Coordinates of N, CA and C in Angstrom, one line a residue:
M1 N 46.8 -18.5 -154.8 CA 47.3 -19.1 -156.0 C 47.8 -18.0 -156.9
K2 N 48.9 -18.3 -157.6 CA 49.5 -17.4 -158.5 C 49.4 -18.0 -159.9
Q3 N 49.1 -17.1 -160.9 CA 48.9 -17.6 -162.3 C 49.6 -16.7 -163.2
W4 N 50.2 -17.3 -164.2 CA 50.9 -16.5 -165.3 C 50.5 -17.0 -166.6
T5 N 50.3 -16.1 -167.6 CA 50.0 -16.5 -169.0 C 50.9 -15.7 -169.9
S6 N 51.4 -16.4 -170.9 CA 52.2 -15.8 -171.9 C 52.0 -16.5 -173.2
E7 N 52.3 -15.9 -174.3 CA 52.1 -16.6 -175.6 C 53.3 -16.2 -176.5
I8 N 53.4 -17.0 -177.6 CA 54.5 -16.8 -178.5 C 54.2 -17.4 -179.9
E9 N 54.6 -16.7 -180.9 CA 54.4 -17.2 -182.3 C 55.6 -18.1 -182.6
I10 N 55.3 -19.3 -183.2 CA 56.3 -20.3 -183.5 C 56.2 -20.5 -185.0
H11 N 57.3 -20.4 -185.7 CA 57.3 -20.7 -187.2 C 57.5 -22.2 -187.4
S12 N 56.4 -22.9 -187.2 CA 56.4 -24.4 -187.3 C 54.9 -24.8 -187.4
P13 N 54.6 -25.9 -188.1 CA 53.2 -26.3 -188.2 C 52.6 -26.7 -186.8
I14 N 51.3 -26.5 -186.7 CA 50.7 -26.8 -185.4 C 50.9 -28.2 -184.9
E15 N 50.8 -29.2 -185.9 CA 51.0 -30.6 -185.5 C 52.4 -30.9 -185.0
H16 N 53.3 -30.2 -185.5 CA 54.7 -30.4 -185.0 C 54.9 -29.9 -183.6
V17 N 54.3 -28.7 -183.3 CA 54.4 -28.1 -182.0 C 53.6 -29.0 -181.0
W18 N 52.5 -29.5 -181.4 CA 51.6 -30.4 -180.6 C 52.3 -31.7 -180.2
S19 N 53.2 -32.1 -181.1 CA 53.8 -33.4 -180.8 C 54.7 -33.4 -179.6
Y20 N 55.1 -32.2 -179.1 CA 55.9 -32.1 -177.9 C 55.0 -32.2 -176.7
L21 N 53.7 -31.9 -176.8 CA 52.8 -31.9 -175.7 C 51.9 -33.1 -175.6
D22 N 51.7 -33.7 -176.8 CA 50.8 -34.9 -176.8 C 51.4 -36.1 -177.5
G23 N 52.7 -36.2 -177.4 CA 53.4 -37.3 -178.1 C 54.2 -38.2 -177.2
S24 N 55.3 -38.6 -177.7 CA 56.1 -39.6 -176.9 C 56.9 -38.9 -175.9
L25 N 57.5 -39.7 -175.0 CA 58.4 -39.2 -173.9 C 59.6 -38.5 -174.6
E26 N 60.1 -39.1 -175.7 CA 61.2 -38.6 -176.4 C 60.9 -37.2 -177.0
Q27 N 59.7 -37.0 -177.5 CA 59.3 -35.6 -178.0 C 59.2 -34.6 -176.8
M28 N 58.6 -35.1 -175.7 CA 58.4 -34.2 -174.5 C 59.7 -33.8 -174.0
Q29 N 60.7 -34.7 -173.9 CA 62.0 -34.4 -173.3 C 62.8 -33.3 -174.1
K30 N 62.4 -33.1 -175.4 CA 63.1 -32.0 -176.2 C 62.7 -30.7 -175.6
I31 N 61.6 -30.5 -175.0 CA 61.2 -29.2 -174.4 C 61.2 -29.2 -172.9
M32 N 61.1 -30.5 -172.3 CA 61.2 -30.6 -170.8 C 62.2 -31.7 -170.5
P33 N 63.5 -31.4 -170.6 CA 64.5 -32.4 -170.4 C 64.5 -33.1 -169.0
Q34 N 63.9 -32.4 -168.0 CA 64.0 -32.9 -166.7 C 63.0 -34.1 -166.5
V35 N 62.0 -34.2 -167.4 CA 61.0 -35.3 -167.3 C 61.8 -36.6 -167.7
V36 N 61.9 -37.5 -166.8 CA 62.7 -38.7 -167.1 C 61.8 -39.9 -167.4
E37 N 60.5 -39.8 -167.0 CA 59.5 -40.9 -167.3 C 58.1 -40.3 -167.3
N38 N 57.3 -40.9 -168.2 CA 55.9 -40.4 -168.4 C 55.1 -41.7 -168.7
K39 N 54.7 -42.4 -167.7 CA 54.0 -43.7 -167.9 C 52.5 -43.5 -167.8
P40 N 51.8 -44.0 -168.8 CA 50.3 -44.0 -168.7 C 49.8 -44.9 -167.6
I41 N 48.9 -44.4 -166.7 CA 48.3 -45.2 -165.7 C 46.9 -45.5 -166.1
K42 N 46.2 -44.4 -166.6 CA 44.8 -44.6 -167.0 C 44.6 -43.7 -168.3
I43 N 44.2 -44.3 -169.3 CA 44.0 -43.5 -170.6 C 42.5 -43.6 -170.9
T44 N 41.9 -42.4 -171.2 CA 40.5 -42.3 -171.6 C 40.5 -42.0 -173.1
K45 N 39.4 -42.4 -173.8 CA 39.2 -42.1 -175.2 C 39.2 -40.6 -175.5
E46 N 38.6 -39.8 -174.7 CA 38.5 -38.4 -174.9 C 39.6 -37.6 -174.4
G47 N 40.6 -38.2 -173.7 CA 41.7 -37.5 -173.1 C 41.5 -37.1 -171.7
V48 N 40.4 -36.4 -171.5 CA 40.1 -35.9 -170.1 C 40.0 -37.1 -169.2
G49 N 40.6 -37.0 -168.0 CA 40.6 -38.1 -167.1 C 41.8 -39.0 -167.2
S50 N 42.5 -38.9 -168.2 CA 43.8 -39.7 -168.4 C 44.8 -39.3 -167.3
I51 N 45.5 -40.3 -166.8 CA 46.5 -40.1 -165.8 C 47.9 -40.7 -166.2
Y52 N 48.9 -39.9 -166.0 CA 50.3 -40.4 -166.3 C 51.1 -40.2 -165.0
R53 N 51.9 -41.2 -164.8 CA 52.9 -41.1 -163.7 C 54.2 -40.6 -164.2
Q54 N 54.5 -39.4 -163.7 CA 55.7 -38.7 -164.3 C 56.8 -38.7 -163.2
K55 N 58.0 -38.8 -163.7 CA 59.2 -38.6 -162.9 C 60.0 -37.5 -163.4
Y56 N 60.4 -36.6 -162.5 CA 61.0 -35.3 -162.9 C 62.3 -35.2 -162.1
K57 N 63.4 -35.0 -162.8 CA 64.7 -34.9 -162.1 C 65.1 -33.5 -161.8
E58 N 65.3 -33.2 -160.6 CA 65.7 -31.8 -160.1 C 67.1 -32.0 -159.4
G59 N 68.2 -31.7 -160.1 CA 69.5 -31.9 -159.5 C 69.7 -33.4 -159.4
K60 N 70.0 -33.9 -158.2 CA 70.1 -35.4 -158.0 C 68.9 -36.0 -157.5
R61 N 67.8 -35.2 -157.2 CA 66.6 -35.8 -156.7 C 65.6 -36.1 -157.8
I62 N 64.8 -37.1 -157.7 CA 63.8 -37.4 -158.6 C 62.4 -37.4 -157.9
E63 N 61.6 -36.5 -158.4 CA 60.2 -36.4 -157.8 C 59.3 -37.3 -158.7
E64 N 58.3 -37.9 -158.1 CA 57.3 -38.7 -158.8 C 55.9 -38.2 -158.4
Y65 N 55.1 -38.0 -159.4 CA 53.8 -37.5 -159.2 C 52.9 -38.0 -160.3
D66 N 51.5 -38.0 -160.1 CA 50.6 -38.3 -161.1 C 50.0 -37.0 -161.8
V67 N 50.1 -37.0 -163.1 CA 49.6 -35.9 -163.9 C 48.2 -36.3 -164.4
H68 N 47.2 -35.4 -164.1 CA 45.9 -35.7 -164.5 C 45.5 -34.7 -165.7
T69 N 44.9 -35.3 -166.7 CA 44.5 -34.5 -167.8 C 43.1 -33.9 -167.5
L70 N 43.0 -32.6 -167.4 CA 41.8 -31.9 -166.9 C 41.0 -31.4 -168.1
D71 N 41.6 -31.1 -169.2 CA 40.9 -30.6 -170.4 C 41.7 -31.0 -171.6
Y72 N 41.0 -31.3 -172.7 CA 41.8 -31.8 -173.8 C 40.9 -31.6 -175.1
S73 N 41.5 -31.0 -176.1 CA 40.9 -30.8 -177.4 C 41.9 -30.9 -178.5
N74 N 41.6 -31.7 -179.5 CA 42.6 -31.9 -180.6 C 41.9 -31.7 -181.9
Q75 N 41.7 -30.4 -182.3 CA 41.1 -30.0 -183.6 C 42.2 -29.6 -184.6
P76 N 42.0 -29.6 -185.9 CA 43.0 -29.3 -186.8 C 43.6 -27.9 -186.6
D77 N 42.8 -26.9 -186.3 CA 43.4 -25.5 -186.1 C 43.5 -25.0 -184.7
N78 N 43.0 -25.8 -183.8 CA 43.0 -25.4 -182.3 C 43.2 -26.7 -181.5
K79 N 44.2 -26.6 -180.6 CA 44.5 -27.8 -179.8 C 44.7 -27.2 -178.4
K80 N 44.4 -28.1 -177.4 CA 44.5 -27.6 -176.0 C 44.6 -28.8 -175.1
V81 N 45.5 -28.7 -174.1 CA 45.6 -29.7 -173.1 C 45.9 -29.0 -171.8
K82 N 45.1 -29.3 -170.7 CA 45.3 -28.8 -169.4 C 45.6 -30.0 -168.5
I83 N 46.7 -29.8 -167.7 CA 47.1 -30.9 -166.8 C 47.2 -30.3 -165.4
G84 N 47.1 -31.2 -164.4 CA 47.2 -30.8 -163.0 C 48.0 -31.9 -162.2
F85 N 48.8 -31.5 -161.3 CA 49.5 -32.4 -160.4 C 49.9 -31.7 -159.1
T86 N 50.2 -32.6 -158.1 CA 50.7 -32.1 -156.8 C 52.1 -32.4 -156.7
L87 N 52.9 -31.4 -156.5 CA 54.4 -31.6 -156.4 C 54.9 -31.6 -155.0
A88 N 55.5 -32.7 -154.6 CA 56.1 -32.9 -153.3 C 55.2 -32.6 -152.1
N89 N 53.9 -32.9 -152.3 CA 52.9 -32.5 -151.3 C 52.9 -31.1 -150.8
S90 N 53.5 -30.2 -151.7 CA 53.7 -28.8 -151.3 C 52.9 -27.8 -152.2
F91 N 52.8 -28.2 -153.5 CA 52.2 -27.3 -154.5 C 51.2 -28.0 -155.4
E92 N 50.1 -27.4 -155.6 CA 49.1 -27.9 -156.6 C 49.5 -27.0 -157.9
I93 N 49.8 -27.7 -159.0 CA 50.2 -27.0 -160.2 C 49.3 -27.4 -161.3
T94 N 48.8 -26.4 -162.1 CA 48.1 -26.7 -163.3 C 48.9 -26.0 -164.5
A95 N 48.8 -26.6 -165.6 CA 49.5 -26.1 -166.8 C 48.5 -26.2 -168.0
L96 N 48.2 -25.1 -168.7 CA 47.3 -25.1 -169.8 C 48.1 -24.7 -171.0
Y97 N 48.1 -25.6 -172.0 CA 48.8 -25.3 -173.3 C 47.7 -25.2 -174.4
E98 N 47.6 -24.0 -175.0 CA 46.7 -23.8 -176.1 C 47.4 -23.4 -177.4
L99 N 47.1 -24.2 -178.5 CA 47.7 -23.9 -179.7 C 46.7 -23.5 -180.7
R100 N 47.0 -22.5 -181.5 CA 46.1 -22.0 -182.6 C 46.9 -21.9 -183.9
K101 N 46.4 -22.5 -184.9 CA 47.1 -22.4 -186.3 C 46.9 -21.0 -186.8
L102 N 48.0 -20.3 -187.1 CA 47.9 -19.0 -187.7 C 48.0 -19.1 -189.2
E103 N 49.0 -19.9 -189.6 CA 49.2 -20.2 -191.1 C 49.8 -21.7 -191.1
D104 N 50.0 -22.2 -192.3 CA 50.5 -23.6 -192.4 C 51.8 -23.8 -191.6
Q105 N 52.7 -22.8 -191.6 CA 54.0 -22.9 -190.9 C 54.1 -21.9 -189.7
K106 N 52.9 -21.5 -189.2 CA 53.0 -20.6 -188.0 C 51.9 -21.0 -187.0
T107 N 52.3 -21.1 -185.8 CA 51.4 -21.5 -184.7 C 51.6 -20.6 -183.5
L108 N 50.4 -20.2 -182.9 CA 50.5 -19.4 -181.7 C 50.3 -20.4 -180.5
L109 N 51.3 -20.3 -179.6 CA 51.3 -21.2 -178.4 C 51.0 -20.3 -177.2
R110 N 50.0 -20.5 -176.4 CA 49.7 -19.8 -175.2 C 49.8 -20.8 -174.0
Y111 N 50.6 -20.3 -173.0 CA 50.8 -21.2 -171.9 C 50.4 -20.5 -170.6
T112 N 49.6 -21.1 -169.8 CA 49.1 -20.6 -168.6 C 49.5 -21.6 -167.5
A113 N 50.3 -21.1 -166.5 CA 50.7 -21.9 -165.4 C 50.1 -21.3 -164.1
A114 N 49.6 -22.2 -163.2 CA 49.1 -21.7 -161.9 C 49.7 -22.6 -160.8
T115 N 50.1 -22.0 -159.8 CA 50.7 -22.7 -158.6 C 50.0 -22.2 -157.3
K116 N 49.6 -23.3 -156.6 CA 48.9 -23.0 -155.3 C 49.7 -23.7 -154.2
P117 N 50.2 -22.9 -153.3 CA 51.0 -23.6 -152.2 C 50.0 -24.3 -151.2
L118 N 50.4 -25.5 -150.8 CA 49.5 -26.2 -149.9 C 49.9 -26.1 -148.4
K119 N 51.0 -25.4 -148.1 CA 51.5 -25.2 -146.8 C 51.6 -23.7 -146.5
W120 N 51.2 -23.2 -145.4 CA 51.2 -21.7 -145.1 C 52.5 -21.1 -145.4
F121 N 53.6 -21.7 -145.0 CA 54.9 -21.1 -145.1 C 55.4 -21.0 -146.5
L122 N 54.9 -21.8 -147.4 CA 55.2 -21.7 -148.8 C 54.6 -20.5 -149.5
K123 N 53.5 -20.0 -148.9 CA 52.9 -18.8 -149.5 C 53.8 -17.6 -149.5
L124 N 54.7 -17.6 -148.6 CA 55.7 -16.5 -148.6 C 56.6 -16.6 -149.8
L125 N 57.0 -17.8 -150.2 CA 57.8 -18.0 -151.4 C 57.1 -17.5 -152.7
M126 N 55.8 -17.6 -152.7 CA 55.0 -17.2 -153.9 C 55.2 -15.7 -154.2
V127 N 55.5 -14.9 -153.2 CA 55.6 -13.5 -153.3 C 56.8 -13.2 -154.4
F128 N 57.8 -14.0 -154.4 CA 58.9 -13.8 -155.2 C 58.8 -14.5 -156.6
A129 N 57.8 -15.3 -156.8 CA 57.6 -16.1 -158.0 C 57.2 -15.1 -159.1
T130 N 57.8 -15.3 -160.3 CA 57.6 -14.4 -161.5 C 57.2 -15.3 -162.7
E131 N 56.8 -14.6 -163.8 CA 56.4 -15.3 -165.0 C 57.7 -15.7 -165.8
K132 N 58.8 -15.5 -165.3 CA 60.1 -15.9 -166.0 C 60.1 -17.3 -166.5
V133 N 59.6 -18.2 -165.6 CA 59.6 -19.7 -166.0 C 58.7 -19.9 -167.2
V134 N 57.6 -19.2 -167.2 CA 56.6 -19.4 -168.3 C 57.2 -18.9 -169.6
V135 N 57.8 -17.7 -169.6 CA 58.4 -17.1 -170.7 C 59.6 -17.9 -171.3
S136 N 60.4 -18.4 -170.4 CA 61.6 -19.2 -170.8 C 61.1 -20.5 -171.4
F137 N 60.1 -21.1 -170.9 CA 59.5 -22.3 -171.4 C 59.1 -22.1 -172.9
L138 N 58.3 -21.0 -173.1 CA 57.8 -20.7 -174.4 C 59.0 -20.5 -175.4
E139 N 60.0 -19.8 -174.9 CA 61.2 -19.6 -175.8 C 61.9 -20.9 -176.2
R140 N 61.9 -21.8 -175.2 CA 62.6 -23.1 -175.5 C 61.7 -23.9 -176.5
V141 N 60.4 -23.9 -176.4 CA 59.6 -24.6 -177.3 C 59.8 -24.0 -178.7
K142 N 59.8 -22.7 -178.8 CA 60.0 -22.0 -180.1 C 61.3 -22.4 -180.7
K143 N 62.4 -22.4 -179.9 CA 63.7 -22.7 -180.4 C 63.8 -24.1 -180.9
V144 N 63.3 -25.1 -180.2 CA 63.3 -26.5 -180.5 C 62.5 -26.7 -181.8
A145 N 61.2 -26.2 -181.8 CA 60.3 -26.5 -182.9 C 60.9 -25.9 -184.2
E146 N 61.3 -24.6 -184.1 CA 61.8 -24.0 -185.3 C 63.1 -24.6 -185.8
S147 N 64.0 -25.1 -184.9 CA 65.2 -25.7 -185.4 C 64.9 -27.1 -186.1
E148 N 63.9 -27.8 -185.6 CA 63.5 -29.0 -186.2 C 62.8 -28.8 -187.5
T149 N 62.0 -27.8 -187.6 CA 61.2 -27.5 -188.8 C 62.1 -27.0 -189.9
S150 N 63.1 -26.2 -189.6 CA 63.9 -25.6 -190.7 C 65.0 -26.6 -191.2
S151 N 65.2 -27.7 -190.5 CA 66.3 -28.6 -190.9 C 65.8 -29.6 -191.9

């Protein structure tokens, strides 16, 4: 398994940044435009154990998988959601998003992504995997949140 963690300061209120991760499909698509559907299958009161069927468009192909909420916390100054899913019967993926309120208009977002190949030959591909995807995701969230906050 390979894991990457990175964090970024975003000049936007914590609730606004959280809305991309714990909100509507429309909000989610602002930072993850490839997600074309996010249907609730099972919703729990505490968040953990909730399942969403997600469709993700990669080129002309659409992948469908169930996203499981593994950890969830929604406090005023600290928020966290950890999800897990299996992509194309090839990779087990987890994503952990942690938000911390630094000031009224400033939020720290930490993102940890982990990928575990499920087939031996995919382990070779993991040698070339870098944290570039994690860093570019954080930069996109920052750009979108700050552009919406300043307007």
